[in-house]
Amino acid sequence: MAEAGTGFLEQLKSCIVWSWTYLWTLWFFIMLFLVYILRVPLKINDNLTTVSMFLNTLTPKFYVALTGTSSLISGLILIFEWWYFRKYGTSFIEQVSVSHLRPLLGGVDNSAPSAASAANGDADSARQSVSECKVWRNPLNLFRGAEYNRYTWVTGREPLTYYDMNLSAQDHQTFFTCDTDHLRPADAIMQKAWRERNPQARISAAHEALELNECATAYILLAEEEATTIVEAEKLFKQALKAGEGCYRRSQQLQHHGAQYEAQHRRDTNVLVYIKRRLAMCARKLGRTREAVKMMRDLMKEFPLLSMFNIHENLLEALLELQAYADVQAVLAKYDDISLPKSATICYTAALLKARAVSDKFSPEAASRRGLSTAEMNAVEAIHRAVEFNPHVPKYLLEMKSLILPPEHILKRGDSEAIAYAFFHLQHWKRVEGALNLLHCTWEGTFRMIPYPLEKGHLFYPYPICTETADRELLPSFHEVSVYPKKELPFFILFTAGLCSFTAMLALLTHQFPELMGVFAKAFLSTLFAPLNFVMEKVESILPSSLWHQLTRI
């Protein structure tokens, strides 16, 4: 019985929802008919006469105040809608309508199989959103003391956000600490130092640790944050390398003696790889590019499984500086694989190599006359592939947007990754004759190939919707974040803007020309209600005037 009652209520509810959804016009005419029948008992004609007499007694000042107040209210709504749209990327009124009013009016999808499957779908979409918005360590991140701090000293601006530096602190605690650090005084001090927010307190703790022992992580911290030049940083990293190699050899011999020794060996491996990679980057920045390439190759051979550092992206940049394009192609052949995660460096470097084969002789006029050759078609397709992966990069390579210092973390396919790539690779594109011209002529054609709406991808997964929010957290406030796809202004912002402007104009005209606006308002209202009066006259001529009395008699 309970199930039958529940089923009946559900059917009744669905019928009511269906009637409100599709038969609203019938409901509307029924209400009009009832109002017409009840016009005598409700004294509608008398009330309308009273209202019209009241409106005739109002002065133009009232209409000026009315239109001015309407303009003010709509202006405030416009300002709030614009602020909400700039902050959250959607209209507040539309969001409230979709979230609260649509379910009441029957806008819920009844084709959903069950609540459990819907919950599973929400969980899957949430997991997909988290994976799409994963933040990665920038493989080419700058030195905080020798580069980021120098920028702050010169410009007075902070190039790193608190969110970015907090992620770096978490990385340092993950890579440079382990559970057995409390057994060694120097490592115990450094374990606290990586958690310290104040830079000077971290530097002081590193010096304190070095007074106790030759601590590799203490040298790393000083090289990253205290050294004011790359030369000083390189000296400190060489001292860190000496200490780190000793710890690595000792922990390597003991790694199989227990879980804590294995964790310590894993920490010492991370420290050693980090030091060697930063030494290679120092050599690259100081102009010793061939030495840097050799160090990176040796590091990748010695630790082939540590792909989380993305050392191959450092290697690609150094090889491009040497113009060793055959070696670059060999690296891409290994890492530009369908089973491996992509990056802007891989996609745009592949496009650069293919563009290099045709860019010096490419002419858009000639290509439009004779068509694209096979090599030109391959280059254009590679550019389209790269632009689909990260559509923010071309504006930086073509210098349509100004560059800033790249953050310490990037979001793949986001504006932060585009800045990090263009900051180091713009010079390589400029070095290839005609490459930027080919990019300029072809990159916008990518958006004609991507399906719309963007829930579908072409060569990659659909473009994630969370990049703007994550990039705003990673990039400094003085940088204008690149947004893709461009969000159109919601309807209610345009509507409130038009309403505010219209009512403000009415208030001004009523204040300046009260008599003329009064005549215009009366003419407008009479014209507006003329069809209704015509319909009412026709209805009264068809129906008897005593219909209500006949109905009451029945």
Coordinates of C-alpha atoms in Angstrom, one line a residue:
M1 CA 0.0 0.0 0.0
A2 CA 2.8 2.4 0.9
E3 CA 4.5 1.7 -2.5
A4 CA 1.2 2.3 -4.3
G5 CA 0.7 5.6 -2.5
T6 CA 4.2 6.7 -3.2
G7 CA 3.8 5.8 -6.9
F8 CA 0.5 7.7 -7.1
L9 CA 2.1 10.8 -5.5
E10 CA 5.0 10.6 -8.0
Q11 CA 2.7 10.4 -10.9
L12 CA 0.6 13.3 -9.6
K13 CA 3.7 15.4 -9.2
S14 CA 5.0 14.5 -12.7
C15 CA 1.6 15.5 -14.1
I16 CA 1.7 18.8 -12.3
V17 CA 5.2 19.5 -13.4
W18 CA 4.3 18.6 -17.0
S19 CA 1.3 20.9 -16.9
W20 CA 3.4 23.8 -15.7
T21 CA 6.1 23.1 -18.3
Y22 CA 4.0 22.7 -21.4
L23 CA 0.5 24.0 -20.6
W24 CA 1.4 27.4 -19.2
T25 CA -0.4 29.2 -22.0
L26 CA -3.6 27.3 -21.2
W27 CA -3.2 28.2 -17.5
F28 CA -2.7 31.8 -18.5
F29 CA -5.9 32.1 -20.5
I30 CA -7.9 30.3 -17.8
M31 CA -6.6 32.9 -15.3
L32 CA -7.6 35.7 -17.7
F33 CA -11.0 34.2 -18.1
L34 CA -11.6 34.0 -14.3
V35 CA -10.4 37.6 -13.9
Y36 CA -12.9 38.7 -16.5
I37 CA -15.8 36.8 -14.9
L38 CA -14.9 38.1 -11.5
R39 CA -14.4 41.7 -12.6
V40 CA -17.7 42.9 -11.1
P41 CA -17.4 41.2 -7.6
L42 CA -13.7 42.2 -7.4
K43 CA -14.6 45.8 -8.5
I44 CA -11.8 45.7 -11.0
N45 CA -13.2 48.6 -13.1
D46 CA -13.6 50.8 -10.0
N47 CA -10.0 50.0 -8.9
L48 CA -8.6 50.8 -12.3
T49 CA -10.5 54.1 -12.3
T50 CA -9.1 54.9 -8.9
V51 CA -5.6 54.0 -10.0
S52 CA -5.8 56.1 -13.1
M53 CA -7.1 59.1 -11.1
F54 CA -4.2 58.7 -8.7
L55 CA -1.7 58.5 -11.5
N56 CA -3.2 61.7 -13.1
T57 CA -2.6 63.6 -9.9
L58 CA 1.1 62.7 -9.8
T59 CA 3.6 65.4 -10.7
P60 CA 6.6 65.0 -13.0
K61 CA 8.9 65.0 -10.0
F62 CA 7.4 61.6 -9.0
Y63 CA 8.3 60.1 -12.4
V64 CA 11.8 61.6 -12.2
A65 CA 12.3 60.0 -8.8
L66 CA 10.8 56.7 -10.0
T67 CA 13.0 56.4 -13.1
G68 CA 16.0 57.6 -11.2
T69 CA 15.5 55.0 -8.5
S70 CA 15.0 52.3 -11.1
S71 CA 18.2 53.4 -12.8
L72 CA 20.1 53.3 -9.5
I73 CA 18.8 49.8 -8.6
S74 CA 19.6 48.4 -12.0
G75 CA 23.0 50.0 -11.9
L76 CA 23.8 48.4 -8.5
I77 CA 22.6 45.0 -9.9
L78 CA 24.8 45.6 -13.0
I79 CA 27.9 46.3 -10.8
F80 CA 27.3 43.2 -8.6
E81 CA 26.7 41.0 -11.7
W82 CA 29.9 42.3 -13.3
W83 CA 31.9 41.7 -10.2
Y84 CA 30.5 38.2 -9.8
F85 CA 31.2 37.4 -13.4
R86 CA 34.8 38.6 -13.2
K87 CA 35.4 36.6 -10.0
Y88 CA 33.5 33.4 -10.7
G89 CA 33.0 33.4 -14.5
T90 CA 29.2 33.1 -14.4
S91 CA 26.1 35.2 -13.8
F92 CA 24.7 35.2 -10.3
I93 CA 21.1 35.5 -11.5
E94 CA 21.6 32.6 -14.0
Q95 CA 23.3 30.5 -11.4
V96 CA 20.5 31.0 -8.9
S97 CA 17.9 30.3 -11.6
V98 CA 19.6 27.1 -12.7
S99 CA 20.3 25.9 -9.1
H100 CA 17.1 26.8 -7.3
L101 CA 14.3 27.8 -9.7
R102 CA 14.8 25.2 -12.4
P103 CA 14.2 22.2 -10.1
L104 CA 11.0 23.8 -8.8
L105 CA 9.7 24.3 -12.4
G106 CA 10.5 20.7 -13.4
G107 CA 13.9 21.2 -15.0
V108 CA 15.4 18.1 -13.5
D109 CA 16.6 15.4 -15.9
N110 CA 14.2 12.4 -15.4
S111 CA 16.2 10.2 -17.6
A112 CA 18.8 9.6 -14.9
P113 CA 18.8 5.9 -14.1
S114 CA 19.2 6.2 -10.3
A115 CA 20.5 8.3 -7.5
A116 CA 23.4 6.0 -7.0
S117 CA 24.5 6.2 -10.6
A118 CA 24.2 10.0 -10.5
A119 CA 26.4 10.1 -7.4
N120 CA 28.9 7.9 -9.1
G121 CA 28.8 10.3 -12.1
D122 CA 29.4 13.3 -9.9
A123 CA 32.3 11.5 -8.3
D124 CA 33.8 10.6 -11.6
S125 CA 33.5 14.2 -12.8
A126 CA 35.1 15.4 -9.6
R127 CA 38.0 13.0 -10.0
Q128 CA 38.4 14.1 -13.7
S129 CA 38.4 17.8 -12.6
V130 CA 41.1 17.2 -10.0
S131 CA 43.3 15.3 -12.4
E132 CA 42.8 18.0 -15.1
C133 CA 43.8 20.7 -12.6
K134 CA 46.9 19.0 -11.3
V135 CA 49.7 21.4 -10.8
W136 CA 53.2 20.3 -11.9
R137 CA 56.7 21.5 -10.8
N138 CA 58.1 23.8 -13.5
P139 CA 61.2 21.9 -14.9
L140 CA 62.8 25.2 -15.8
N141 CA 62.0 27.1 -12.7
L142 CA 64.3 30.0 -11.8
F143 CA 66.5 30.5 -8.7
R144 CA 64.7 32.3 -6.0
G145 CA 67.6 34.3 -4.7
A146 CA 69.5 34.9 -7.9
E147 CA 66.6 35.6 -10.2
Y148 CA 63.2 36.0 -8.5
N149 CA 64.5 38.2 -5.6
R150 CA 66.6 40.3 -8.0
Y151 CA 63.4 41.1 -10.0
T152 CA 61.7 42.1 -6.7
W153 CA 64.6 44.4 -5.8
V154 CA 64.5 46.1 -9.2
T155 CA 60.7 46.4 -9.8
G156 CA 59.2 46.2 -6.2
R157 CA 56.9 43.5 -7.4
E158 CA 56.5 40.0 -6.1
P159 CA 56.8 37.5 -9.0
L160 CA 55.7 34.5 -6.9
T161 CA 52.3 34.0 -5.3
Y162 CA 51.9 32.6 -1.8
Y163 CA 50.1 29.6 -3.3
D164 CA 53.0 28.9 -5.6
M165 CA 55.6 29.2 -2.8
N166 CA 53.5 27.0 -0.5
L167 CA 53.5 24.3 -3.2
S168 CA 57.3 24.5 -3.4
A169 CA 57.5 24.1 0.4
Q170 CA 55.4 21.0 0.1
D171 CA 57.7 19.7 -2.6
H172 CA 60.8 20.3 -0.5
Q173 CA 59.3 18.5 2.4
T174 CA 58.4 15.5 0.1
F175 CA 61.7 15.3 -1.6
F176 CA 64.2 16.4 1.0
T177 CA 62.9 14.9 4.3
C178 CA 62.1 11.4 5.6
D179 CA 60.9 9.8 8.9
T180 CA 64.4 9.2 10.2
D181 CA 65.5 12.9 10.1
H182 CA 65.0 13.3 13.8
L183 CA 67.8 10.9 14.4
R184 CA 70.3 13.3 12.9
P185 CA 70.5 16.9 14.4
A186 CA 71.3 18.7 11.1
D187 CA 68.5 16.9 9.2
A188 CA 66.1 17.6 12.1
I189 CA 66.9 21.3 11.8
M190 CA 66.4 21.3 8.0
Q191 CA 63.1 19.4 8.4
K192 CA 61.8 22.4 10.4
A193 CA 63.4 24.9 8.0
W194 CA 61.5 23.6 5.0
R195 CA 58.2 24.3 7.0
E196 CA 59.3 27.8 7.9
R197 CA 57.5 30.6 6.0
N198 CA 60.0 33.4 6.8
P199 CA 62.9 33.3 4.2
Q200 CA 65.4 34.7 6.7
A201 CA 64.4 32.1 9.3
R202 CA 65.0 29.3 6.7
I203 CA 68.4 30.7 5.8
S204 CA 69.4 31.0 9.4
A205 CA 68.3 27.4 10.1
A206 CA 70.4 26.3 7.1
H207 CA 73.5 28.0 8.5
E208 CA 72.8 26.4 11.9
A209 CA 72.6 23.0 10.3
L210 CA 75.9 23.5 8.5
E211 CA 77.6 24.3 11.8
L212 CA 76.6 20.8 13.0
N213 CA 77.4 18.8 9.9
E214 CA 78.0 19.0 6.1
C215 CA 74.3 18.9 5.2
A216 CA 73.4 18.6 1.5
T217 CA 69.9 20.0 1.9
A218 CA 71.2 23.0 3.8
Y219 CA 73.5 23.9 0.9
I220 CA 70.5 23.5 -1.4
L221 CA 68.5 26.0 0.5
L222 CA 71.3 28.5 0.6
A223 CA 71.9 28.0 -3.1
E224 CA 68.3 28.5 -3.9
E225 CA 67.4 31.4 -1.6
E226 CA 70.6 33.2 -0.3
A227 CA 72.9 33.2 -3.3
T228 CA 72.4 36.5 -5.3
T229 CA 74.1 35.3 -8.5
I230 CA 74.2 32.1 -10.5
V231 CA 77.9 31.8 -9.8
E232 CA 77.4 31.8 -6.1
A233 CA 74.5 29.3 -6.4
E234 CA 76.7 26.9 -8.5
K235 CA 79.5 27.0 -5.8
L236 CA 77.0 26.1 -3.1
F237 CA 75.5 23.3 -5.3
K238 CA 78.9 21.8 -5.8
Q239 CA 79.4 21.7 -2.0
A240 CA 75.9 20.1 -1.8
L241 CA 76.9 17.6 -4.4
K242 CA 80.0 16.5 -2.4
A243 CA 77.9 16.1 0.8
G244 CA 75.0 14.5 -1.1
E245 CA 77.1 11.8 -2.9
G246 CA 78.5 10.7 0.5
C247 CA 75.0 10.3 2.0
Y248 CA 73.8 8.5 -1.2
R249 CA 76.6 6.0 -1.1
R250 CA 76.1 5.2 2.6
S251 CA 72.3 4.8 2.3
Q252 CA 72.7 2.7 -0.9
Q253 CA 74.6 0.1 1.1
L254 CA 71.9 0.0 3.8
Q255 CA 68.7 0.3 1.8
H256 CA 67.8 -3.3 2.1
H257 CA 68.2 -3.5 5.9
G258 CA 64.7 -2.2 6.6
A259 CA 61.9 0.2 5.6
Q260 CA 63.4 3.3 7.3
Y261 CA 66.7 2.7 5.5
E262 CA 64.9 2.4 2.2
A263 CA 63.0 5.7 2.9
Q264 CA 66.3 7.4 3.7
H265 CA 67.9 6.1 0.5
R266 CA 64.9 7.3 -1.5
R267 CA 65.3 10.8 0.1
D268 CA 69.1 10.8 -0.7
T269 CA 68.4 9.8 -4.3
N270 CA 66.0 12.7 -4.7
V271 CA 68.5 15.1 -3.2
L272 CA 71.3 13.9 -5.5
V273 CA 69.2 14.1 -8.6
Y274 CA 68.0 17.6 -7.7
I275 CA 71.5 18.8 -7.1
K276 CA 72.8 17.5 -10.4
R277 CA 69.9 18.9 -12.3
R278 CA 70.4 22.3 -10.8
L279 CA 74.1 22.2 -11.5
A280 CA 73.3 21.4 -15.1
M281 CA 70.9 24.4 -15.2
C282 CA 73.6 26.6 -13.7
A283 CA 76.0 25.6 -16.5
R284 CA 73.3 26.3 -19.0
K285 CA 72.7 29.8 -17.6
L286 CA 76.4 30.5 -17.5
G287 CA 76.8 29.7 -21.2
R288 CA 78.4 26.3 -20.8
T289 CA 75.6 24.6 -22.8
R290 CA 77.5 21.5 -24.0
E291 CA 78.6 20.8 -20.4
A292 CA 75.0 21.1 -19.3
V293 CA 73.8 18.8 -22.1
K294 CA 76.3 16.1 -21.0
M295 CA 75.3 16.4 -17.3
M296 CA 71.6 16.0 -18.2
R297 CA 72.3 13.0 -20.4
D298 CA 74.4 11.4 -17.7
L299 CA 71.7 12.1 -15.1
M300 CA 68.9 10.6 -17.3
K301 CA 71.1 7.4 -17.9
E302 CA 71.9 7.1 -14.2
F303 CA 68.3 7.6 -13.0
P304 CA 66.0 6.6 -15.8
L305 CA 63.0 6.0 -13.6
L306 CA 62.9 9.5 -12.1
S307 CA 60.7 11.0 -14.8
M308 CA 58.9 13.2 -12.3
F309 CA 61.7 15.8 -12.6
N310 CA 61.0 16.1 -16.4
I311 CA 64.7 16.5 -17.1
H312 CA 64.1 15.8 -20.8
E313 CA 62.5 19.3 -21.1
N314 CA 65.7 20.9 -19.8
L315 CA 67.6 18.8 -22.3
L316 CA 65.4 19.9 -25.2
E317 CA 65.9 23.5 -24.4
A318 CA 69.7 23.1 -24.1
L319 CA 69.8 21.2 -27.4
L320 CA 67.8 23.9 -29.2
E321 CA 70.3 26.5 -27.9
L322 CA 73.1 24.4 -29.6
Q323 CA 70.9 24.1 -32.7
A324 CA 71.4 20.3 -32.5
Y325 CA 68.0 19.6 -34.2
A326 CA 68.8 16.0 -35.0
D327 CA 69.4 15.3 -31.3
V328 CA 66.2 17.2 -30.5
Q329 CA 64.3 15.0 -32.8
A330 CA 65.8 11.9 -31.2
V331 CA 64.6 13.1 -27.7
L332 CA 61.2 13.8 -29.1
A333 CA 61.0 10.4 -30.7
K334 CA 61.4 8.9 -27.2
Y335 CA 59.1 11.2 -25.2
D336 CA 56.5 12.4 -27.7
D337 CA 54.6 9.1 -27.3
I338 CA 50.9 8.5 -27.0
S339 CA 51.3 6.7 -23.7
L340 CA 53.3 9.5 -22.1
P341 CA 51.9 12.8 -20.7
K342 CA 52.2 15.7 -23.1
S343 CA 53.5 19.2 -22.4
A344 CA 53.7 22.5 -24.2
T345 CA 57.5 21.9 -24.6
I346 CA 57.0 18.6 -26.4
C347 CA 54.2 19.7 -28.7
Y348 CA 55.6 23.1 -29.7
T349 CA 59.1 21.8 -30.1
A350 CA 57.8 19.1 -32.5
A351 CA 55.9 21.9 -34.3
L352 CA 59.1 24.0 -34.5
L353 CA 61.1 21.2 -36.0
K354 CA 58.5 20.6 -38.7
A355 CA 58.1 24.4 -39.4
R356 CA 61.9 24.7 -39.7
A357 CA 61.8 22.5 -42.9
V358 CA 59.4 24.9 -44.8
S359 CA 59.3 28.2 -42.9
D360 CA 62.2 30.0 -44.7
K361 CA 60.3 29.7 -48.1
F362 CA 56.7 29.9 -46.8
S363 CA 54.5 32.6 -48.3
P364 CA 50.8 32.8 -47.5
E365 CA 50.0 34.3 -50.9
A366 CA 51.9 31.5 -52.8
A367 CA 50.3 28.9 -50.6
S368 CA 46.8 30.2 -51.3
R369 CA 47.5 30.1 -55.1
R370 CA 49.1 26.6 -55.4
G371 CA 48.0 25.0 -52.2
L372 CA 50.1 23.5 -49.4
S373 CA 52.8 21.0 -50.1
T374 CA 53.1 17.8 -48.1
A375 CA 55.8 19.3 -45.8
E376 CA 53.9 22.5 -45.3
M377 CA 50.7 20.5 -44.5
N378 CA 52.7 18.5 -41.9
A379 CA 54.0 21.7 -40.4
V380 CA 50.6 23.3 -40.2
E381 CA 49.1 20.1 -38.6
A382 CA 51.9 20.1 -36.0
I383 CA 51.1 23.7 -35.2
H384 CA 47.4 23.0 -34.9
R385 CA 48.2 20.1 -32.6
A386 CA 50.4 22.3 -30.4
V387 CA 47.8 25.1 -30.3
E388 CA 45.0 22.6 -29.4
F389 CA 47.1 21.4 -26.5
N390 CA 47.9 24.9 -25.2
P391 CA 46.1 27.7 -27.0
H392 CA 47.8 30.4 -24.8
V393 CA 51.3 30.0 -26.2
P394 CA 51.1 31.7 -29.6
K395 CA 50.2 35.1 -28.2
Y396 CA 53.4 35.1 -26.1
L397 CA 55.6 33.7 -29.0
L398 CA 54.1 36.4 -31.4
E399 CA 54.6 39.0 -28.6
M400 CA 51.0 39.9 -28.6
K401 CA 51.1 39.6 -24.8
S402 CA 53.9 40.7 -22.5
L403 CA 55.9 38.0 -20.7
I404 CA 56.5 37.8 -17.0
L405 CA 58.9 35.6 -14.9
P406 CA 57.5 32.0 -15.0
P407 CA 56.2 30.6 -11.7
E408 CA 57.7 27.7 -9.9
H409 CA 54.7 25.5 -10.7
I410 CA 52.6 25.3 -13.8
L411 CA 49.3 24.0 -14.9
K412 CA 49.5 22.0 -18.1
R413 CA 47.5 23.5 -20.9
G414 CA 47.1 26.7 -18.9
D415 CA 48.5 30.2 -19.1
S416 CA 51.2 29.4 -16.5
E417 CA 52.6 26.7 -18.7
A418 CA 52.4 29.0 -21.8
I419 CA 54.5 31.6 -19.9
A420 CA 57.1 29.1 -18.8
Y421 CA 57.5 27.7 -22.3
A422 CA 57.6 31.1 -24.1
F423 CA 60.0 32.6 -21.5
F424 CA 62.7 30.1 -22.5
H425 CA 61.8 29.1 -26.0
L426 CA 60.9 32.4 -27.7
Q427 CA 64.6 32.9 -28.7
H428 CA 64.6 29.4 -30.4
W429 CA 61.5 30.3 -32.5
K430 CA 63.1 33.6 -33.5
R431 CA 66.3 31.9 -34.5
V432 CA 64.5 29.7 -37.1
E433 CA 63.8 32.0 -40.1
G434 CA 60.1 32.3 -40.9
A435 CA 58.9 30.1 -38.1
L436 CA 57.0 32.9 -36.3
N437 CA 55.5 34.0 -39.6
L438 CA 54.2 30.5 -40.3
L439 CA 52.8 30.4 -36.7
H440 CA 51.2 33.8 -37.2
C441 CA 49.5 32.7 -40.4
T442 CA 48.2 29.3 -39.2
W443 CA 47.6 29.2 -35.5
E444 CA 44.1 30.6 -35.4
G445 CA 42.9 28.0 -37.9
T446 CA 43.1 25.5 -35.0
F447 CA 39.9 26.8 -33.5
R448 CA 37.9 26.0 -36.6
M449 CA 38.9 22.4 -36.2
I450 CA 38.0 22.0 -32.5
P451 CA 34.4 21.0 -32.0
Y452 CA 32.0 23.4 -30.3
P453 CA 30.9 23.0 -27.6
L454 CA 34.3 22.2 -26.2
E455 CA 33.1 19.1 -24.3
K456 CA 34.6 17.3 -27.3
G457 CA 38.3 17.2 -28.2
H458 CA 40.0 16.8 -31.5
L459 CA 43.5 15.4 -30.9
F460 CA 43.5 15.7 -27.1
Y461 CA 41.1 15.4 -24.3
P462 CA 38.6 18.3 -24.1
Y463 CA 40.1 21.5 -22.8
P464 CA 39.7 21.6 -19.0
I465 CA 37.4 24.3 -17.5
C466 CA 39.4 24.8 -14.4
T467 CA 42.5 26.4 -15.8
E468 CA 41.5 30.0 -15.2
T469 CA 41.0 29.5 -11.5
A470 CA 44.2 27.6 -11.0
D471 CA 46.3 30.0 -13.1
R472 CA 45.0 33.0 -11.1
E473 CA 46.4 31.3 -8.0
L474 CA 49.7 30.6 -9.6
L475 CA 50.3 33.9 -11.4
P476 CA 50.9 37.3 -9.8
S477 CA 48.0 39.7 -9.6
F478 CA 49.6 42.3 -11.9
H479 CA 49.5 39.8 -14.8
E480 CA 46.3 39.6 -16.9
V481 CA 45.6 35.9 -17.1
S482 CA 44.9 34.5 -20.5
V483 CA 41.4 32.8 -20.6
Y484 CA 40.3 30.1 -23.1
P485 CA 37.7 29.9 -24.4
K486 CA 36.7 33.5 -24.1
K487 CA 33.6 33.8 -22.0
E488 CA 30.7 35.8 -23.5
L489 CA 29.0 38.3 -21.2
P490 CA 25.9 36.7 -19.7
F491 CA 22.5 37.9 -20.8
F492 CA 21.6 39.5 -17.4
I493 CA 24.6 41.7 -17.5
L494 CA 23.6 43.0 -20.9
F495 CA 20.0 43.3 -19.8
T496 CA 20.8 45.2 -16.6
A497 CA 23.1 47.5 -18.5
G498 CA 20.4 48.3 -21.0
L499 CA 17.8 48.8 -18.3
C500 CA 20.1 51.1 -16.3
S501 CA 20.9 53.2 -19.4
F502 CA 17.2 53.4 -20.5
T503 CA 15.8 54.3 -17.1
A504 CA 18.6 56.9 -16.6
M505 CA 17.7 58.5 -20.0
L506 CA 14.0 58.5 -19.0
A507 CA 14.8 60.2 -15.7
L508 CA 16.9 62.9 -17.5
L509 CA 14.3 63.5 -20.2
T510 CA 11.4 63.7 -17.6
H511 CA 13.4 66.2 -15.6
Q512 CA 14.2 68.4 -18.6
F513 CA 10.9 68.1 -20.5
P514 CA 8.1 67.2 -18.0
E515 CA 5.1 68.2 -20.2
L516 CA 6.4 66.6 -23.4
M517 CA 7.3 63.4 -21.6
G518 CA 3.8 63.3 -19.9
V519 CA 2.1 63.5 -23.4
F520 CA 4.5 60.9 -24.7
A521 CA 3.8 58.6 -21.7
K522 CA 0.0 58.9 -22.1
A523 CA 0.2 58.2 -25.9
F524 CA 2.5 55.2 -25.2
L525 CA 0.2 53.7 -22.6
S526 CA -3.0 54.3 -24.7
T527 CA -1.2 52.6 -27.7
L528 CA 0.0 49.7 -25.4
F529 CA -3.5 49.0 -24.0
A530 CA -5.4 49.5 -27.3
P531 CA -5.2 45.8 -28.3
L532 CA -6.4 44.8 -24.8
N533 CA -9.3 47.2 -24.9
F534 CA -10.3 46.0 -28.3
V535 CA -10.3 42.4 -27.1
M536 CA -12.3 43.3 -24.0
E537 CA -14.9 45.1 -26.2
K538 CA -15.3 42.0 -28.4
V539 CA -15.6 39.7 -25.5
E540 CA -18.3 41.9 -23.9
S541 CA -20.2 42.0 -27.1
I542 CA -20.2 38.2 -27.4
L543 CA -20.9 37.3 -23.7
P544 CA -24.0 38.6 -21.9
S545 CA -23.3 41.2 -19.2
S546 CA -25.4 39.3 -16.7
L547 CA -23.3 36.1 -17.0
W548 CA -22.0 36.3 -13.5
H549 CA -25.6 36.7 -12.0
Q550 CA -26.8 33.7 -14.0
L551 CA -23.9 31.7 -12.7
T552 CA -24.6 32.7 -9.1
R553 CA -28.3 31.8 -9.6
I554 CA -27.2 28.3 -10.7

